[in-house]
Amino acid sequence: MPNQIATSAFSFFGSGAIKNLMDSIKNREFQRVLVITDGSAVESGAVKKISALIAKNKLVYQVYDRVNMAATVNNVRSAVDTARSFRADVIVALGSGSVMDTAKAAAVLLGNPDISDPRKLEGSNKSKKPALPLYLVYSSVGNARGFGYDVMLDDEAQRRKIECFDVNALADAVICDSDIFASSKDFAVSSLALIASSVESLVCKESWLMTDINAVEAIKIICENVKDAVKGTASAKDQILYGQYLAGLAVSNSSAGLATAMANALEAANGIPAKLTSALLLSSVMQHNAPSSGTKYKDIALAMGAKVSATAKPEAYRKAAVAAVDKLAKELKLPKAIEGLELTKDDLDFLAENVLKSTFVASNPKAVTKKKVIDLYKEILK
């Protein structure tokens, strides 16, 4: 299979980028805008900014703000019903990971009315027709996959994550406007989760030259700017947006790995944010994958600012890469474990079985057993 780069038709960055959203909507003569978002975007004031902008341009709009922390099958169904009732001719997604997943799935279903159940999107390219026009507006640090055609949905009934890969889910445009974008209290966790996605993209079996370049640069940009971005420095926040976009290009055009699979499984079953789990698991999963990582950990270590000699042996630069991750996590004052989560043996068995079914585990550079998955979960439950 040939390598590919698939992304949105256009991407806009920086202060004032939101103007490109309205220019495109007006140029394409859309009239009825459905804004899909969540409570955090309402609280930050981002929804108010977007609504005022749409109203100023004399367009009819409606806000659907009931997206959960993790996108669910029911979120998608509800958003589709709202869009149909409102007769939306374009969707604007405002938020981060879960909002983007909900909006992408809803847009695909609206363009393919023969698919009635979001669960039927599971797998690769299940839709045949273009989606309803879709614009993604980031208001916080989100999941790297949001920029691509991946869609992750929680199946509440089965407590598992549905993994969908559909080229029709690609957005018409992505807008990363630092005036809309707001740093949040979990900015540090989100940034380390983006590094985790980049690391997994870099070492996964589907990685290739272009995704490697994007992944390494994403790691470098995020590491250089995350501490200032956490403090609210505007220029650093802009750089994190670039890093997030590069991470998205990398992971959406290669794949992910074990940390992503474990994070998704825990989020679907127990409601723990995937970004927190992937951030906490990154160091341990890197140690597991190290023997199968080739020279990639040298690139990671250097991108994170570690000193690695040109003649360093694999064992040395692999340790340096893991140490750099641990050092950054400590500097960002991240927790070492998930507080208040108690899992029984049956819980861990259920999680591990779902992890092993994930397509991301098949992409992981090193094989993993059920026992190893359970042991890794236990490390973040101490």
Short mmCIF file of C-alpha atoms in Angstrom, two decimals:
data_model
loop_
_atom_site.label_atom_id
_atom_site.label_comp_id
_atom_site.label_asym_id
_atom_site.label_seq_id
_atom_site.Cartn_x
_atom_site.Cartn_y
_atom_site.Cartn_z
CA MET A 1 0.00 0.00 0.00
CA PRO A 2 1.45 3.42 -0.93
CA ASN A 3 2.13 6.01 1.73
CA GLN A 4 -0.23 8.97 1.91
CA ILE A 5 -0.78 12.43 3.33
CA ALA A 6 -4.48 13.15 3.85
CA THR A 7 -5.65 16.29 5.59
CA SER A 8 -8.26 19.02 5.39
CA ALA A 9 -8.56 21.11 2.24
CA PHE A 10 -7.32 24.22 4.09
CA SER A 11 -5.79 25.00 7.46
CA PHE A 12 -5.51 28.48 8.98
CA PHE A 13 -3.41 29.54 11.96
CA GLY A 14 -2.82 32.47 14.28
CA SER A 15 -4.61 35.55 15.51
CA GLY A 16 -7.52 36.47 13.26
CA ALA A 17 -7.63 33.12 11.47
CA ILE A 18 -11.32 32.83 12.30
CA LYS A 19 -12.03 35.38 9.54
CA ASN A 20 -11.20 32.65 7.03
CA LEU A 21 -14.04 30.56 8.43
CA MET A 22 -16.64 33.20 7.68
CA ASP A 23 -15.12 34.06 4.30
CA SER A 24 -15.36 30.43 3.23
CA ILE A 25 -18.91 29.97 4.54
CA LYS A 26 -20.10 33.12 2.76
CA ASN A 27 -18.27 32.29 -0.47
CA ARG A 28 -19.92 28.88 -0.57
CA GLU A 29 -23.28 30.50 0.18
CA PHE A 30 -24.15 28.39 3.21
CA GLN A 31 -27.15 29.71 5.10
CA ARG A 32 -27.80 27.48 8.11
CA VAL A 33 -24.89 26.80 10.46
CA LEU A 34 -24.97 24.13 13.16
CA VAL A 35 -22.28 24.74 15.80
CA ILE A 36 -21.35 21.50 17.56
CA THR A 37 -19.49 22.09 20.83
CA ASP A 38 -19.32 21.24 24.54
CA GLY A 39 -19.64 22.82 27.95
CA SER A 40 -15.99 23.83 28.24
CA ALA A 41 -16.18 25.95 25.08
CA VAL A 42 -19.32 27.59 26.48
CA GLU A 43 -17.56 28.35 29.78
CA SER A 44 -14.44 29.75 28.09
CA GLY A 45 -16.50 32.18 26.04
CA ALA A 46 -15.47 30.61 22.71
CA VAL A 47 -19.07 29.76 21.79
CA LYS A 48 -20.15 33.34 22.41
CA LYS A 49 -17.37 34.61 20.11
CA ILE A 50 -18.32 32.26 17.29
CA SER A 51 -22.04 32.90 17.68
CA ALA A 52 -21.52 36.66 17.56
CA LEU A 53 -19.41 36.31 14.43
CA ILE A 54 -22.00 34.16 12.66
CA ALA A 55 -24.82 36.53 13.65
CA LYS A 56 -22.79 39.53 12.47
CA ASN A 57 -22.63 37.91 9.04
CA LYS A 58 -26.43 37.53 9.07
CA LEU A 59 -26.50 33.73 8.97
CA VAL A 60 -28.97 31.51 10.78
CA TYR A 61 -27.33 29.29 13.36
CA GLN A 62 -28.06 26.84 16.15
CA VAL A 63 -25.74 25.58 18.88
CA TYR A 64 -25.58 21.93 19.92
CA ASP A 65 -23.46 21.95 23.11
CA ARG A 66 -24.15 18.54 24.63
CA VAL A 67 -20.99 16.70 23.56
CA ASN A 68 -19.58 14.60 26.40
CA MET A 69 -15.97 14.56 27.58
CA ALA A 70 -15.54 11.62 25.20
CA ALA A 71 -17.55 11.48 21.99
CA THR A 72 -20.29 8.88 22.25
CA VAL A 73 -22.60 7.09 19.85
CA ASN A 74 -25.52 8.89 21.47
CA ASN A 75 -23.80 12.28 21.03
CA VAL A 76 -23.57 11.59 17.31
CA ARG A 77 -27.18 10.48 17.04
CA SER A 78 -28.39 13.55 18.92
CA ALA A 79 -26.24 15.89 16.81
CA VAL A 80 -27.54 14.30 13.60
CA ASP A 81 -31.15 14.69 14.77
CA THR A 82 -30.49 18.34 15.64
CA ALA A 83 -28.88 19.01 12.26
CA ARG A 84 -31.78 17.45 10.38
CA SER A 85 -34.40 19.26 12.40
CA PHE A 86 -32.57 22.56 11.93
CA ARG A 87 -31.91 21.82 8.25
CA ALA A 88 -28.23 22.65 8.61
CA ASP A 89 -26.23 22.95 5.40
CA VAL A 90 -22.85 23.24 7.15
CA ILE A 91 -21.35 22.17 10.49
CA VAL A 92 -18.86 24.17 12.54
CA ALA A 93 -17.19 22.11 15.27
CA LEU A 94 -15.84 24.21 18.14
CA GLY A 95 -13.74 22.53 20.82
CA SER A 96 -11.15 19.78 20.85
CA GLY A 97 -10.99 15.99 20.51
CA SER A 98 -14.46 14.78 21.51
CA VAL A 99 -16.21 17.64 19.71
CA MET A 100 -14.26 16.94 16.52
CA ASP A 101 -15.04 13.22 16.66
CA THR A 102 -18.75 13.93 17.18
CA ALA A 103 -18.88 16.48 14.38
CA LYS A 104 -16.96 14.33 11.90
CA ALA A 105 -19.18 11.31 12.52
CA ALA A 106 -22.35 13.42 12.32
CA ALA A 107 -21.23 15.05 9.06
CA VAL A 108 -20.53 11.65 7.49
CA LEU A 109 -23.93 10.26 8.54
CA LEU A 110 -25.74 13.36 7.28
CA GLY A 111 -24.10 12.90 3.90
CA ASN A 112 -24.85 9.18 3.90
CA PRO A 113 -28.44 8.78 5.12
CA ASP A 114 -28.36 5.07 4.26
CA ILE A 115 -26.11 4.62 7.34
CA SER A 116 -28.44 5.02 10.30
CA ASP A 117 -26.21 3.78 13.13
CA PRO A 118 -22.87 5.44 14.01
CA ARG A 119 -21.57 1.99 14.95
CA LYS A 120 -21.68 1.04 11.26
CA LEU A 121 -18.84 3.48 10.62
CA GLU A 122 -16.46 1.15 12.49
CA GLY A 123 -13.56 0.08 10.32
CA SER A 124 -12.30 1.73 7.15
CA ASN A 125 -14.21 3.90 4.67
CA LYS A 126 -17.72 2.64 5.30
CA SER A 127 -19.34 5.72 3.76
CA LYS A 128 -19.65 6.15 0.00
CA LYS A 129 -20.77 9.77 -0.36
CA PRO A 130 -19.22 13.07 0.77
CA ALA A 131 -20.06 14.32 4.23
CA LEU A 132 -22.00 17.47 5.01
CA PRO A 133 -19.51 20.38 4.75
CA LEU A 134 -17.52 20.57 7.96
CA TYR A 135 -15.22 23.17 9.56
CA LEU A 136 -13.14 22.45 12.65
CA VAL A 137 -12.35 25.36 14.99
CA TYR A 138 -10.01 24.50 17.85
CA SER A 139 -10.66 26.28 21.14
CA SER A 140 -8.23 24.24 23.25
CA VAL A 141 -5.43 21.72 22.98
CA GLY A 142 -7.09 18.64 21.55
CA ASN A 143 -6.43 15.19 20.25
CA ALA A 144 -3.93 15.01 17.42
CA ARG A 145 -6.23 12.79 15.37
CA GLY A 146 -8.78 15.59 15.00
CA PHE A 147 -6.97 16.93 11.95
CA GLY A 148 -7.28 13.67 10.03
CA TYR A 149 -9.99 11.22 9.09
CA ASP A 150 -9.92 9.14 12.29
CA VAL A 151 -13.08 9.09 14.40
CA MET A 152 -13.14 7.54 17.89
CA LEU A 153 -16.54 6.99 19.52
CA ASP A 154 -17.55 5.47 22.84
CA ASP A 155 -20.10 2.70 22.56
CA GLU A 156 -21.78 3.21 25.93
CA ALA A 157 -23.67 -0.08 25.82
CA GLN A 158 -20.54 -2.18 25.33
CA ARG A 159 -18.12 0.14 27.17
CA ARG A 160 -15.65 0.06 24.31
CA LYS A 161 -14.16 2.44 21.79
CA ILE A 162 -15.30 2.28 18.17
CA GLU A 163 -12.40 2.99 15.81
CA CYS A 164 -13.45 4.53 12.48
CA PHE A 165 -11.23 5.60 9.58
CA ASP A 166 -13.14 7.36 6.82
CA VAL A 167 -11.71 9.76 4.22
CA ASN A 168 -15.12 11.44 3.99
CA ALA A 169 -14.57 12.62 7.58
CA LEU A 170 -11.83 15.02 6.48
CA ALA A 171 -12.83 18.60 7.22
CA ASP A 172 -13.20 21.28 4.58
CA ALA A 173 -10.98 23.50 6.72
CA VAL A 174 -9.30 23.62 10.13
CA ILE A 175 -8.99 26.91 12.01
CA CYS A 176 -6.53 27.38 14.86
CA ASP A 177 -7.03 30.96 16.02
CA SER A 178 -5.09 32.01 19.11
CA ASP A 179 -7.83 34.56 19.89
CA ILE A 180 -10.36 31.72 20.19
CA PHE A 181 -7.92 29.25 21.65
CA ALA A 182 -7.73 29.35 25.45
CA SER A 183 -5.21 27.62 27.68
CA SER A 184 -6.91 25.37 30.19
CA LYS A 185 -6.09 23.90 33.56
CA ASP A 186 -5.13 20.62 31.90
CA PHE A 187 -2.92 22.26 29.28
CA ALA A 188 0.16 20.40 30.53
CA VAL A 189 -1.55 17.01 30.37
CA SER A 190 -2.89 17.72 26.89
CA SER A 191 0.52 18.75 25.61
CA LEU A 192 2.22 15.62 26.92
CA ALA A 193 -0.59 13.58 25.35
CA LEU A 194 0.25 15.23 22.01
CA ILE A 195 3.86 14.21 22.52
CA ALA A 196 2.66 10.66 23.22
CA SER A 197 0.72 10.64 19.94
CA SER A 198 3.78 11.93 18.09
CA VAL A 199 6.06 9.31 19.67
CA GLU A 200 3.65 6.53 18.76
CA SER A 201 3.33 7.81 15.22
CA LEU A 202 7.11 7.85 14.93
CA VAL A 203 7.71 4.28 16.09
CA CYS A 204 4.59 2.53 14.76
CA LYS A 205 4.81 0.02 11.90
CA GLU A 206 3.09 2.38 9.44
CA SER A 207 5.49 5.29 9.97
CA TRP A 208 7.33 6.71 6.97
CA LEU A 209 9.50 9.66 6.02
CA MET A 210 6.88 12.42 5.90
CA THR A 211 5.07 11.35 9.07
CA ASP A 212 8.43 10.95 10.85
CA ILE A 213 9.39 14.51 9.93
CA ASN A 214 6.08 15.88 11.25
CA ALA A 215 6.21 13.78 14.42
CA VAL A 216 9.74 14.83 15.37
CA GLU A 217 9.05 18.50 14.68
CA ALA A 218 5.83 18.31 16.72
CA ILE A 219 7.74 16.89 19.69
CA LYS A 220 10.39 19.60 19.38
CA ILE A 221 7.92 22.50 19.12
CA ILE A 222 5.75 21.31 22.00
CA CYS A 223 8.71 20.65 24.30
CA GLU A 224 10.20 24.06 23.59
CA ASN A 225 6.98 25.94 24.27
CA VAL A 226 4.76 23.99 26.65
CA LYS A 227 6.05 25.52 29.90
CA ASP A 228 5.54 29.07 28.64
CA ALA A 229 2.18 28.12 27.13
CA VAL A 230 1.02 26.80 30.50
CA LYS A 231 1.83 30.25 31.91
CA GLY A 232 -0.36 31.82 29.22
CA THR A 233 2.33 33.29 26.94
CA ALA A 234 0.54 34.08 23.68
CA SER A 235 3.43 33.32 21.34
CA ALA A 236 4.01 29.94 23.03
CA LYS A 237 0.32 29.07 22.70
CA ASP A 238 0.56 29.79 18.97
CA GLN A 239 3.51 27.42 18.72
CA ILE A 240 1.60 24.68 20.52
CA LEU A 241 -1.11 25.00 17.87
CA TYR A 242 1.50 24.38 15.18
CA GLY A 243 2.85 21.42 17.13
CA GLN A 244 -0.64 20.01 17.53
CA TYR A 245 -1.26 20.28 13.80
CA LEU A 246 2.01 18.54 12.93
CA ALA A 247 1.22 15.77 15.42
CA GLY A 248 -2.15 15.40 13.72
CA LEU A 249 -0.58 15.08 10.29
CA ALA A 250 1.79 12.44 11.65
CA VAL A 251 -0.64 10.21 13.50
CA SER A 252 -3.44 10.50 10.93
CA ASN A 253 -1.17 9.37 8.11
CA SER A 254 0.65 6.60 9.94
CA SER A 255 -0.98 5.15 13.05
CA ALA A 256 -0.66 5.00 16.82
CA GLY A 257 0.22 2.27 19.30
CA LEU A 258 -0.19 0.67 22.68
CA ALA A 259 -0.57 3.82 24.81
CA THR A 260 -3.36 5.07 22.57
CA ALA A 261 -5.15 1.72 22.64
CA MET A 262 -4.93 1.56 26.44
CA ALA A 263 -6.06 5.16 26.86
CA ASN A 264 -9.05 4.65 24.57
CA ALA A 265 -10.10 1.47 26.36
CA LEU A 266 -9.98 3.07 29.81
CA GLU A 267 -11.88 6.15 28.62
CA ALA A 268 -14.65 4.06 27.07
CA ALA A 269 -15.02 1.75 30.08
CA ASN A 270 -14.37 4.05 33.03
CA GLY A 271 -14.59 7.63 31.78
CA ILE A 272 -10.94 8.52 32.43
CA PRO A 273 -9.81 11.10 29.84
CA ALA A 274 -7.69 9.40 27.19
CA LYS A 275 -5.21 12.27 27.15
CA LEU A 276 -4.47 11.76 30.86
CA THR A 277 -3.94 8.01 30.48
CA SER A 278 -1.73 8.32 27.42
CA ALA A 279 0.37 11.00 29.14
CA LEU A 280 0.85 8.83 32.24
CA LEU A 281 1.59 5.68 30.21
CA LEU A 282 4.04 7.24 27.77
CA SER A 283 7.24 6.53 29.73
CA SER A 284 6.34 2.91 30.54
CA VAL A 285 5.14 2.12 27.02
CA MET A 286 8.32 3.65 25.59
CA GLN A 287 10.36 1.35 27.81
CA HIS A 288 8.37 -1.63 26.53
CA ASN A 289 8.81 -0.62 22.88
CA ALA A 290 12.47 0.42 23.13
CA PRO A 291 14.01 -2.84 21.80
CA SER A 292 11.88 -2.55 18.63
CA SER A 293 12.34 1.18 18.03
CA GLY A 294 15.41 1.18 15.80
CA THR A 295 17.11 4.60 15.92
CA LYS A 296 13.86 6.53 16.48
CA TYR A 297 14.48 7.17 20.18
CA LYS A 298 17.60 9.12 19.29
CA ASP A 299 15.40 11.51 17.29
CA ILE A 300 12.98 11.74 20.24
CA ALA A 301 15.73 12.44 22.76
CA LEU A 302 17.25 15.20 20.63
CA ALA A 303 13.85 16.74 19.89
CA MET A 304 13.19 16.91 23.63
CA GLY A 305 16.48 18.69 24.28
CA ALA A 306 18.48 15.77 25.69
CA LYS A 307 22.21 15.66 25.05
CA VAL A 308 23.05 12.62 22.93
CA SER A 309 26.44 12.12 21.35
CA ALA A 310 26.75 11.23 17.69
CA THR A 311 28.32 7.91 18.67
CA ALA A 312 25.78 7.00 21.37
CA LYS A 313 24.70 3.38 21.35
CA PRO A 314 21.00 2.40 21.18
CA GLU A 315 20.78 1.60 24.89
CA ALA A 316 22.09 5.06 25.76
CA TYR A 317 19.81 7.14 23.53
CA ARG A 318 16.80 5.01 24.37
CA LYS A 319 17.35 5.67 28.06
CA ALA A 320 17.86 9.35 27.26
CA ALA A 321 14.52 9.54 25.44
CA VAL A 322 12.61 7.94 28.32
CA ALA A 323 14.44 10.12 30.83
CA ALA A 324 13.50 13.23 28.83
CA VAL A 325 9.82 12.25 29.02
CA ASP A 326 10.06 11.67 32.77
CA LYS A 327 11.85 15.00 33.24
CA LEU A 328 9.22 16.95 31.30
CA ALA A 329 6.37 15.26 33.19
CA LYS A 330 8.02 16.22 36.48
CA GLU A 331 8.59 19.82 35.35
CA LEU A 332 4.94 20.09 34.32
CA LYS A 333 3.95 18.69 37.74
CA LEU A 334 1.86 15.91 36.25
CA PRO A 335 0.50 13.22 38.55
CA LYS A 336 2.12 9.80 38.45
CA ALA A 337 -1.12 7.90 38.84
CA ILE A 338 -4.86 8.24 38.42
CA GLU A 339 -6.43 9.10 41.75
CA GLY A 340 -9.61 7.46 42.99
CA LEU A 341 -9.77 4.74 40.33
CA GLU A 342 -10.13 1.21 41.67
CA LEU A 343 -10.21 -1.66 39.19
CA THR A 344 -10.97 -5.26 40.02
CA LYS A 345 -9.34 -8.25 38.33
CA ASP A 346 -12.41 -8.57 36.12
CA ASP A 347 -12.16 -4.88 35.23
CA LEU A 348 -8.54 -5.27 34.21
CA ASP A 349 -9.30 -8.40 32.20
CA PHE A 350 -12.08 -6.56 30.36
CA LEU A 351 -9.82 -3.61 29.60
CA ALA A 352 -6.93 -5.75 28.43
CA GLU A 353 -9.14 -7.78 26.11
CA ASN A 354 -10.44 -4.59 24.49
CA VAL A 355 -6.92 -3.22 24.16
CA LEU A 356 -5.76 -6.33 22.31
CA LYS A 357 -8.63 -5.91 19.82
CA SER A 358 -7.54 -2.39 18.89
CA THR A 359 -6.06 -1.74 15.47
CA PHE A 360 -3.49 0.44 17.22
CA VAL A 361 -2.02 -2.58 19.02
CA ALA A 362 -1.45 -4.22 15.64
CA SER A 363 0.55 -1.09 14.70
CA ASN A 364 2.66 -1.12 17.86
CA PRO A 365 6.33 -1.87 17.12
CA LYS A 366 6.56 -4.59 19.75
CA ALA A 367 4.04 -7.35 20.50
CA VAL A 368 2.22 -7.17 23.82
CA THR A 369 0.52 -9.80 25.96
CA LYS A 370 -2.61 -9.50 28.04
CA LYS A 371 -0.50 -9.78 31.19
CA LYS A 372 1.74 -6.94 30.07
CA VAL A 373 -1.25 -4.69 29.37
CA ILE A 374 -2.63 -5.40 32.85
CA ASP A 375 0.76 -4.71 34.44
CA LEU A 376 0.99 -1.37 32.63
CA TYR A 377 -2.46 -0.39 33.85
CA LYS A 378 -1.45 -1.26 37.40
CA GLU A 379 1.50 1.13 37.15
CA ILE A 380 -0.83 4.12 36.84
CA LEU A 381 -3.17 2.93 39.59
CA LYS A 382 -0.64 3.03 42.39
#
